[in-house]
């Protein structure tokens, strides 16, 4: 039976890209009973019913599963922040990074609207924060073309999502890489009513270089619900690599003695701002657990 990938889901129909073209499919009833549902990004088996139509009968196991937006098998997150309009908010950037790490995604940081920055040192300062954490930082501009080729080459051969607050230029970047996408840009931030996000269409777009991207808001749920305190440090790579040198197992790198992370912060090896955000997120997790 044909195998393929769900590239779009619209009101109960799954559009499966197979070697023989795109099939419009329903999901077999058994998934509902198992409280399982196919997701965009799933690799599935299709049982043909009539030409171009079929039923999804099996879902291959997923390498990752994002809840908001609902998408499976994403491998990479392009975390987007703009240098201007709005200016970079490092706390928000770190929040997106934690969520990407939590899903074990490869990460690229993309600083957009480079054309609006006069001082190159401004960008260097941000790169100096994220280089030691192991994140590649790309500066882009859809007006001058800066960084667009580099970004496109980073997207080849894997499924990526773009994450970042509204207005930072995610859709503009996708349009620059894939002009036929013709995504709407410049939309003002809307307050979405409850439940609205479920009707929002998630679509996987194929890139000429062979990779795929999904234009989604990306991790629109940015609270740390259901996150264990001890899991947070693992989402900061520069802390995670040092945690085995902390005296105590399960060290939260806060008040504990002989903590390798706190020592690295004091020596300036871990960025103080990143560490401050870590403590702030840790506090948020603790507050949530109280209820
Ligand atoms: N100057 C400048 N403006 C940009 C750039 N990229 C996007 N914008 C503008 O930023 C606004 C938001 O862009 P959009 O792609 O819709 O952001 P999204 O909400 O993240 O998808 C639009 O008015 C774009 O024209 C850029 O590289 N330079
Ligand atoms: Mg957009
Ligand atoms: Zn520690």
CSV table of C-alpha atoms and ligand atoms in Angstrom, one decimal:
chain,number,residue,atom,x,y,z
A,1,UNK,CA,0.0,0.0,0.0
A,2,UNK,CA,1.2,3.5,-0.7
A,3,UNK,CA,3.2,5.4,1.9
A,4,UNK,CA,3.4,9.1,2.2
A,5,UNK,CA,3.6,12.1,4.4
A,6,UNK,CA,0.6,14.2,5.6
A,7,UNK,CA,1.4,17.7,4.3
A,8,UNK,CA,-1.9,19.4,5.2
A,9,UNK,CA,-5.0,18.7,7.3
A,10,UNK,CA,-8.3,20.5,6.6
A,11,UNK,CA,-11.6,19.7,8.3
A,12,UNK,CA,-11.2,16.0,8.7
A,13,UNK,CA,-9.3,15.4,5.5
A,14,UNK,CA,-5.6,14.6,5.4
A,15,UNK,CA,-3.6,15.4,2.3
A,16,UNK,CA,-0.9,12.8,1.9
A,17,UNK,CA,2.0,13.4,-0.5
A,18,UNK,CA,3.0,10.0,-2.0
A,19,UNK,CA,5.2,9.0,-5.0
A,20,UNK,CA,2.0,9.0,-7.0
A,21,UNK,CA,0.9,12.5,-6.1
A,22,UNK,CA,-1.3,13.9,-3.4
A,23,UNK,CA,-4.1,11.8,-2.0
A,24,UNK,CA,-7.1,13.1,-0.1
A,25,UNK,CA,-7.7,10.8,2.9
A,26,UNK,CA,-9.9,10.2,5.9
A,27,UNK,CA,-8.5,8.6,9.0
A,28,UNK,CA,-9.5,5.1,9.9
A,29,UNK,CA,-12.0,5.1,12.7
A,30,UNK,CA,-9.7,3.0,15.0
A,31,UNK,CA,-7.5,6.0,15.5
A,32,UNK,CA,-10.3,7.9,17.2
A,33,UNK,CA,-11.0,5.0,19.5
A,34,UNK,CA,-7.4,4.9,20.5
A,35,UNK,CA,-7.5,8.7,21.0
A,36,UNK,CA,-4.8,9.0,18.4
A,37,UNK,CA,-5.0,11.3,15.5
A,38,UNK,CA,-2.9,11.7,12.5
A,39,UNK,CA,-0.8,14.9,12.4
A,40,UNK,CA,0.7,17.0,9.6
A,41,UNK,CA,4.2,15.6,9.2
A,42,UNK,CA,3.2,12.0,9.9
A,43,UNK,CA,4.5,9.3,7.7
A,44,UNK,CA,1.4,7.2,7.0
A,45,UNK,CA,0.2,4.2,5.0
A,46,UNK,CA,-2.8,4.8,2.8
A,47,UNK,CA,-5.4,2.3,1.6
A,48,UNK,CA,-6.8,3.5,-1.7
A,49,UNK,CA,-10.5,3.8,-2.0
A,50,UNK,CA,-10.8,5.5,-5.4
A,51,UNK,CA,-8.3,7.4,-7.6
A,52,UNK,CA,-6.6,10.0,-5.5
A,53,UNK,CA,-8.5,9.1,-2.4
A,54,UNK,CA,-8.0,6.8,0.5
A,55,UNK,CA,-7.9,6.0,4.1
A,56,UNK,CA,-5.0,6.5,6.5
A,57,UNK,CA,-4.5,3.0,8.0
A,58,UNK,CA,-1.2,3.3,9.9
A,59,UNK,CA,1.0,6.0,11.3
A,60,UNK,CA,4.7,5.5,11.6
A,61,UNK,CA,6.3,6.3,15.0
A,62,UNK,CA,7.2,10.0,15.4
A,63,UNK,CA,10.6,11.5,16.0
A,64,UNK,CA,9.0,14.6,17.6
A,65,UNK,CA,5.5,15.9,18.2
A,66,UNK,CA,4.6,19.5,18.7
A,67,UNK,CA,1.3,20.3,20.3
A,68,UNK,CA,0.8,23.9,19.3
A,69,UNK,CA,1.1,23.9,16.4
A,70,UNK,CA,0.2,20.3,15.9
A,71,UNK,CA,2.9,18.9,13.7
A,72,UNK,CA,4.9,15.7,13.8
A,73,UNK,CA,8.5,14.8,12.9
A,74,UNK,CA,9.9,18.3,12.9
A,75,UNK,CA,13.7,18.2,13.2
A,76,UNK,CA,14.7,21.8,13.3
A,77,UNK,CA,13.5,25.1,14.6
A,78,UNK,CA,14.4,28.4,13.1
A,79,UNK,CA,14.0,30.7,16.1
A,80,UNK,CA,13.3,34.1,14.7
A,81,UNK,CA,13.8,37.5,16.4
A,82,UNK,CA,14.0,40.9,14.7
A,83,UNK,CA,16.7,43.4,15.4
A,84,UNK,CA,14.2,46.2,15.0
A,85,UNK,CA,10.4,46.7,14.9
A,86,UNK,CA,10.2,45.0,17.3
A,87,UNK,CA,13.7,45.0,18.8
A,88,UNK,CA,15.2,41.7,20.1
A,89,UNK,CA,13.8,40.5,23.4
A,90,UNK,CA,16.3,38.1,24.8
A,91,UNK,CA,14.0,36.7,27.4
A,92,UNK,CA,11.4,35.8,24.7
A,93,UNK,CA,14.2,34.3,22.5
A,94,UNK,CA,15.4,32.1,25.4
A,95,UNK,CA,11.8,31.0,26.0
A,96,UNK,CA,11.5,29.9,22.4
A,97,UNK,CA,14.9,28.1,22.7
A,98,UNK,CA,13.8,26.2,25.8
A,99,UNK,CA,10.7,25.0,23.9
A,100,UNK,CA,12.8,23.9,20.9
A,101,UNK,CA,15.3,22.1,23.2
A,102,UNK,CA,12.5,20.4,25.0
A,103,UNK,CA,11.4,18.8,21.7
A,104,UNK,CA,15.1,17.9,21.0
A,105,UNK,CA,15.1,20.0,17.8
A,106,UNK,CA,18.2,21.3,16.0
A,107,UNK,CA,18.1,25.1,16.4
A,108,UNK,CA,19.2,28.0,14.3
A,109,UNK,CA,18.7,31.6,15.6
A,110,UNK,CA,17.8,34.0,12.9
A,111,UNK,CA,18.1,37.7,13.5
A,112,UNK,CA,15.9,39.5,10.9
A,113,UNK,CA,15.7,43.0,9.6
A,114,UNK,CA,19.5,43.4,9.5
A,115,UNK,CA,19.0,46.3,7.1
A,116,UNK,CA,17.6,48.4,9.9
A,117,UNK,CA,20.8,48.0,12.0
A,118,UNK,CA,23.6,50.5,11.6
A,119,UNK,CA,26.0,49.2,14.2
A,120,UNK,CA,27.3,45.7,13.4
A,121,UNK,CA,28.5,45.4,17.0
A,122,UNK,CA,24.9,45.2,18.1
A,123,UNK,CA,24.5,41.9,16.2
A,124,UNK,CA,27.9,40.7,17.4
A,125,UNK,CA,26.9,41.2,21.0
A,126,UNK,CA,23.9,38.9,20.6
A,127,UNK,CA,26.0,36.3,18.7
A,128,UNK,CA,28.5,36.4,21.6
A,129,UNK,CA,25.7,35.3,23.9
A,130,UNK,CA,24.5,32.4,21.8
A,131,UNK,CA,27.7,31.1,20.3
A,132,UNK,CA,29.0,29.7,23.6
A,133,UNK,CA,25.6,28.0,24.0
A,134,UNK,CA,26.2,26.3,20.7
A,135,UNK,CA,23.6,28.0,18.6
A,136,UNK,CA,24.3,29.2,15.1
A,137,UNK,CA,23.3,32.8,14.6
A,138,UNK,CA,22.3,34.1,11.2
A,139,UNK,CA,21.6,37.7,10.4
A,140,UNK,CA,19.1,38.2,7.6
A,141,UNK,CA,17.3,40.9,5.6
A,142,UNK,CA,14.7,40.2,2.9
A,143,UNK,CA,15.5,43.7,1.6
A,144,UNK,CA,19.2,43.3,1.0
A,145,UNK,CA,19.2,39.5,0.7
A,146,UNK,CA,21.7,39.3,3.6
A,147,UNK,CA,21.8,35.7,5.0
A,148,UNK,CA,19.1,34.3,2.8
A,149,UNK,CA,21.3,31.8,0.9
A,150,UNK,CA,22.8,30.6,4.2
A,151,UNK,CA,19.4,30.2,5.7
A,152,UNK,CA,18.2,28.3,2.7
A,153,UNK,CA,21.1,25.9,2.8
A,154,UNK,CA,20.5,25.2,6.5
A,155,UNK,CA,16.9,24.2,5.7
A,156,UNK,CA,17.9,21.5,3.1
A,157,UNK,CA,17.2,17.9,3.9
A,158,UNK,CA,15.0,18.3,6.9
A,159,UNK,CA,11.7,19.5,8.2
A,160,UNK,CA,11.9,22.8,9.9
A,161,UNK,CA,9.4,25.1,11.7
A,162,UNK,CA,9.8,28.8,12.1
A,163,UNK,CA,9.2,30.1,15.6
A,164,UNK,CA,9.1,33.6,16.9
A,165,UNK,CA,6.6,36.3,17.9
A,166,UNK,CA,4.4,37.9,15.3
A,167,UNK,CA,5.9,40.6,13.2
A,168,UNK,CA,9.5,39.5,13.3
A,169,UNK,CA,9.5,38.5,9.7
A,170,UNK,CA,8.9,34.7,9.5
A,171,UNK,CA,6.5,34.7,6.6
A,172,UNK,CA,8.8,37.3,4.8
A,173,UNK,CA,11.7,34.9,5.2
A,174,UNK,CA,9.8,32.0,3.8
A,175,UNK,CA,8.7,34.0,0.9
A,176,UNK,CA,12.3,35.0,0.2
A,177,UNK,CA,13.3,31.3,0.2
A,178,UNK,CA,10.2,30.1,-1.6
A,179,UNK,CA,8.6,32.9,-3.6
A,180,UNK,CA,5.8,30.6,-4.9
A,181,UNK,CA,4.7,30.3,-1.3
A,182,UNK,CA,3.1,33.8,-1.4
A,183,UNK,CA,2.4,33.8,2.3
A,184,UNK,CA,0.6,36.8,3.7
A,185,UNK,CA,2.9,39.1,5.5
A,186,UNK,CA,2.6,42.2,7.7
A,187,UNK,CA,-0.6,41.1,9.4
A,188,UNK,CA,-1.1,42.8,12.6
A,189,UNK,CA,-1.0,40.7,15.7
A,190,UNK,CA,-4.5,39.4,16.3
A,191,UNK,CA,-5.9,38.3,19.6
A,192,UNK,CA,-7.0,34.8,18.8
A,193,UNK,CA,-10.2,33.7,20.4
A,194,UNK,CA,-10.2,30.5,22.4
A,195,UNK,CA,-10.1,27.4,20.1
A,196,UNK,CA,-9.2,29.5,17.1
A,197,UNK,CA,-5.8,27.9,16.8
A,198,UNK,CA,-7.3,24.5,16.2
A,199,UNK,CA,-8.8,25.7,12.9
A,200,UNK,CA,-5.6,27.2,11.8
A,201,UNK,CA,-4.1,25.5,8.9
A,202,UNK,CA,-0.6,23.9,9.2
A,203,UNK,CA,1.0,23.2,5.9
A,204,UNK,CA,4.3,21.7,4.9
A,205,UNK,CA,6.0,23.3,2.0
A,206,UNK,CA,8.7,21.6,-0.1
A,207,UNK,CA,11.9,23.6,-0.7
A,208,UNK,CA,13.8,23.4,-4.0
A,209,UNK,CA,16.9,22.2,-2.1
A,210,UNK,CA,15.0,19.2,-0.8
A,211,UNK,CA,14.1,20.3,2.7
A,212,UNK,CA,10.7,21.2,4.0
A,213,UNK,CA,9.3,24.0,6.1
A,214,UNK,CA,6.1,24.6,7.9
A,215,UNK,CA,4.8,28.2,8.2
A,216,UNK,CA,3.2,28.0,11.6
A,217,UNK,CA,3.4,30.3,14.6
A,218,UNK,CA,5.6,27.7,16.2
A,219,UNK,CA,5.3,26.8,19.9
A,220,UNK,CA,2.5,29.3,20.4
A,221,UNK,CA,2.1,28.0,23.9
A,222,UNK,CA,5.1,29.4,25.7
A,223,UNK,CA,4.4,28.6,29.3
A,224,UNK,CA,6.3,25.8,31.0
A,225,UNK,CA,3.3,23.6,31.9
A,226,UNK,CA,4.1,20.0,32.8
A,227,UNK,CA,7.8,20.8,32.9
A,228,UNK,CA,9.8,19.4,35.7
A,229,UNK,CA,12.3,21.7,37.4
A,230,UNK,CA,15.1,19.4,36.7
A,231,UNK,CA,14.3,19.3,33.0
A,232,UNK,CA,14.8,23.1,32.6
A,233,UNK,CA,18.6,23.0,32.9
A,234,UNK,CA,18.7,20.4,30.2
A,235,UNK,CA,17.1,22.9,27.8
A,236,UNK,CA,20.1,25.3,28.3
A,237,UNK,CA,22.9,23.4,26.4
A,238,UNK,CA,25.7,25.4,28.1
A,239,UNK,CA,24.3,24.4,31.5
A,240,UNK,CA,23.5,20.9,30.6
A,241,UNK,CA,27.1,20.0,29.6
A,242,UNK,CA,28.3,21.2,33.0
A,243,UNK,CA,25.7,19.6,35.2
A,244,UNK,CA,27.6,16.4,35.6
A,245,UNK,CA,30.3,18.4,37.4
A,246,UNK,CA,27.8,19.7,40.0
A,247,UNK,CA,28.3,18.2,43.4
A,248,UNK,CA,24.6,17.1,43.7
A,249,UNK,CA,22.7,15.0,41.3
A,250,UNK,CA,19.6,16.8,40.2
A,251,UNK,CA,21.3,20.2,41.0
A,252,UNK,CA,19.0,23.0,40.0
A,253,UNK,CA,22.0,25.4,39.7
A,254,UNK,CA,20.4,27.9,42.0
A,255,UNK,CA,21.5,27.8,45.7
A,256,UNK,CA,23.4,24.5,45.7
A,257,UNK,CA,27.0,24.5,46.8
A,258,UNK,CA,29.7,23.4,44.5
A,259,UNK,CA,27.5,23.9,41.4
A,260,UNK,CA,29.5,23.9,38.2
A,261,UNK,CA,26.9,26.1,36.5
A,262,UNK,CA,27.0,28.9,39.1
A,263,UNK,CA,30.8,28.8,39.0
A,264,UNK,CA,30.8,29.0,35.2
A,265,UNK,CA,28.4,32.0,35.4
A,266,UNK,CA,30.8,33.7,37.9
A,267,UNK,CA,33.8,33.1,35.6
A,268,UNK,CA,31.8,34.6,32.7
A,269,UNK,CA,31.7,31.4,30.8
A,270,UNK,CA,27.9,31.2,30.9
A,271,UNK,CA,26.1,34.4,29.9
A,272,UNK,CA,24.7,36.1,33.0
A,273,UNK,CA,21.5,37.1,31.1
A,274,UNK,CA,20.9,33.6,30.0
A,275,UNK,CA,21.4,32.4,33.6
A,276,UNK,CA,19.0,35.1,34.8
A,277,UNK,CA,16.3,33.9,32.4
A,278,UNK,CA,17.0,30.3,33.6
A,279,UNK,CA,16.2,31.4,37.2
A,280,UNK,CA,13.2,33.3,36.1
A,281,UNK,CA,11.8,30.3,34.2
A,282,UNK,CA,12.6,28.0,37.1
A,283,UNK,CA,10.6,30.3,39.3
A,284,UNK,CA,7.7,30.2,36.9
A,285,UNK,CA,7.7,26.4,36.9
A,286,UNK,CA,7.6,26.5,40.7
A,287,UNK,CA,4.8,28.9,40.8
A,288,UNK,CA,2.7,26.7,38.5
A,289,UNK,CA,3.3,23.6,40.6
A,290,UNK,CA,1.7,25.4,43.5
A,291,UNK,CA,-1.7,25.2,41.9
B,1,LIG,N1,13.1,46.3,7.1
B,1,LIG,C1,12.7,45.0,7.1
B,1,LIG,N2,11.5,44.7,7.3
B,1,LIG,C2,11.1,43.4,7.2
B,1,LIG,C3,12.0,42.4,7.0
B,1,LIG,N3,11.4,41.2,7.0
B,1,LIG,C4,10.1,41.5,7.3
B,1,LIG,N4,9.9,42.8,7.4
B,1,LIG,C5,8.6,43.5,7.7
B,1,LIG,O1,8.1,43.1,9.0
B,1,LIG,C6,6.7,43.0,9.0
B,1,LIG,C7,6.3,41.7,9.5
B,1,LIG,O2,6.7,40.7,8.6
B,1,LIG,P1,6.0,39.2,8.6
B,1,LIG,O3,6.8,38.4,7.6
B,1,LIG,O4,4.6,39.3,8.3
B,1,LIG,O5,6.3,38.7,10.0
B,1,LIG,P2,5.7,37.4,10.8
B,1,LIG,O6,4.5,37.8,11.6
B,1,LIG,O7,6.8,36.9,11.7
B,1,LIG,O8,5.3,36.4,9.7
B,1,LIG,C8,6.3,43.3,7.6
B,1,LIG,O9,5.8,44.6,7.5
B,1,LIG,C9,7.5,43.1,6.8
B,1,LIG,O10,7.5,43.8,5.6
B,1,LIG,C10,13.4,42.8,6.7
B,1,LIG,O11,14.3,41.9,6.5
B,1,LIG,N5,13.7,44.1,6.8
B,2,LIG,MG1,3.5,35.3,9.4
B,3,LIG,ZN1,24.5,22.9,39.5
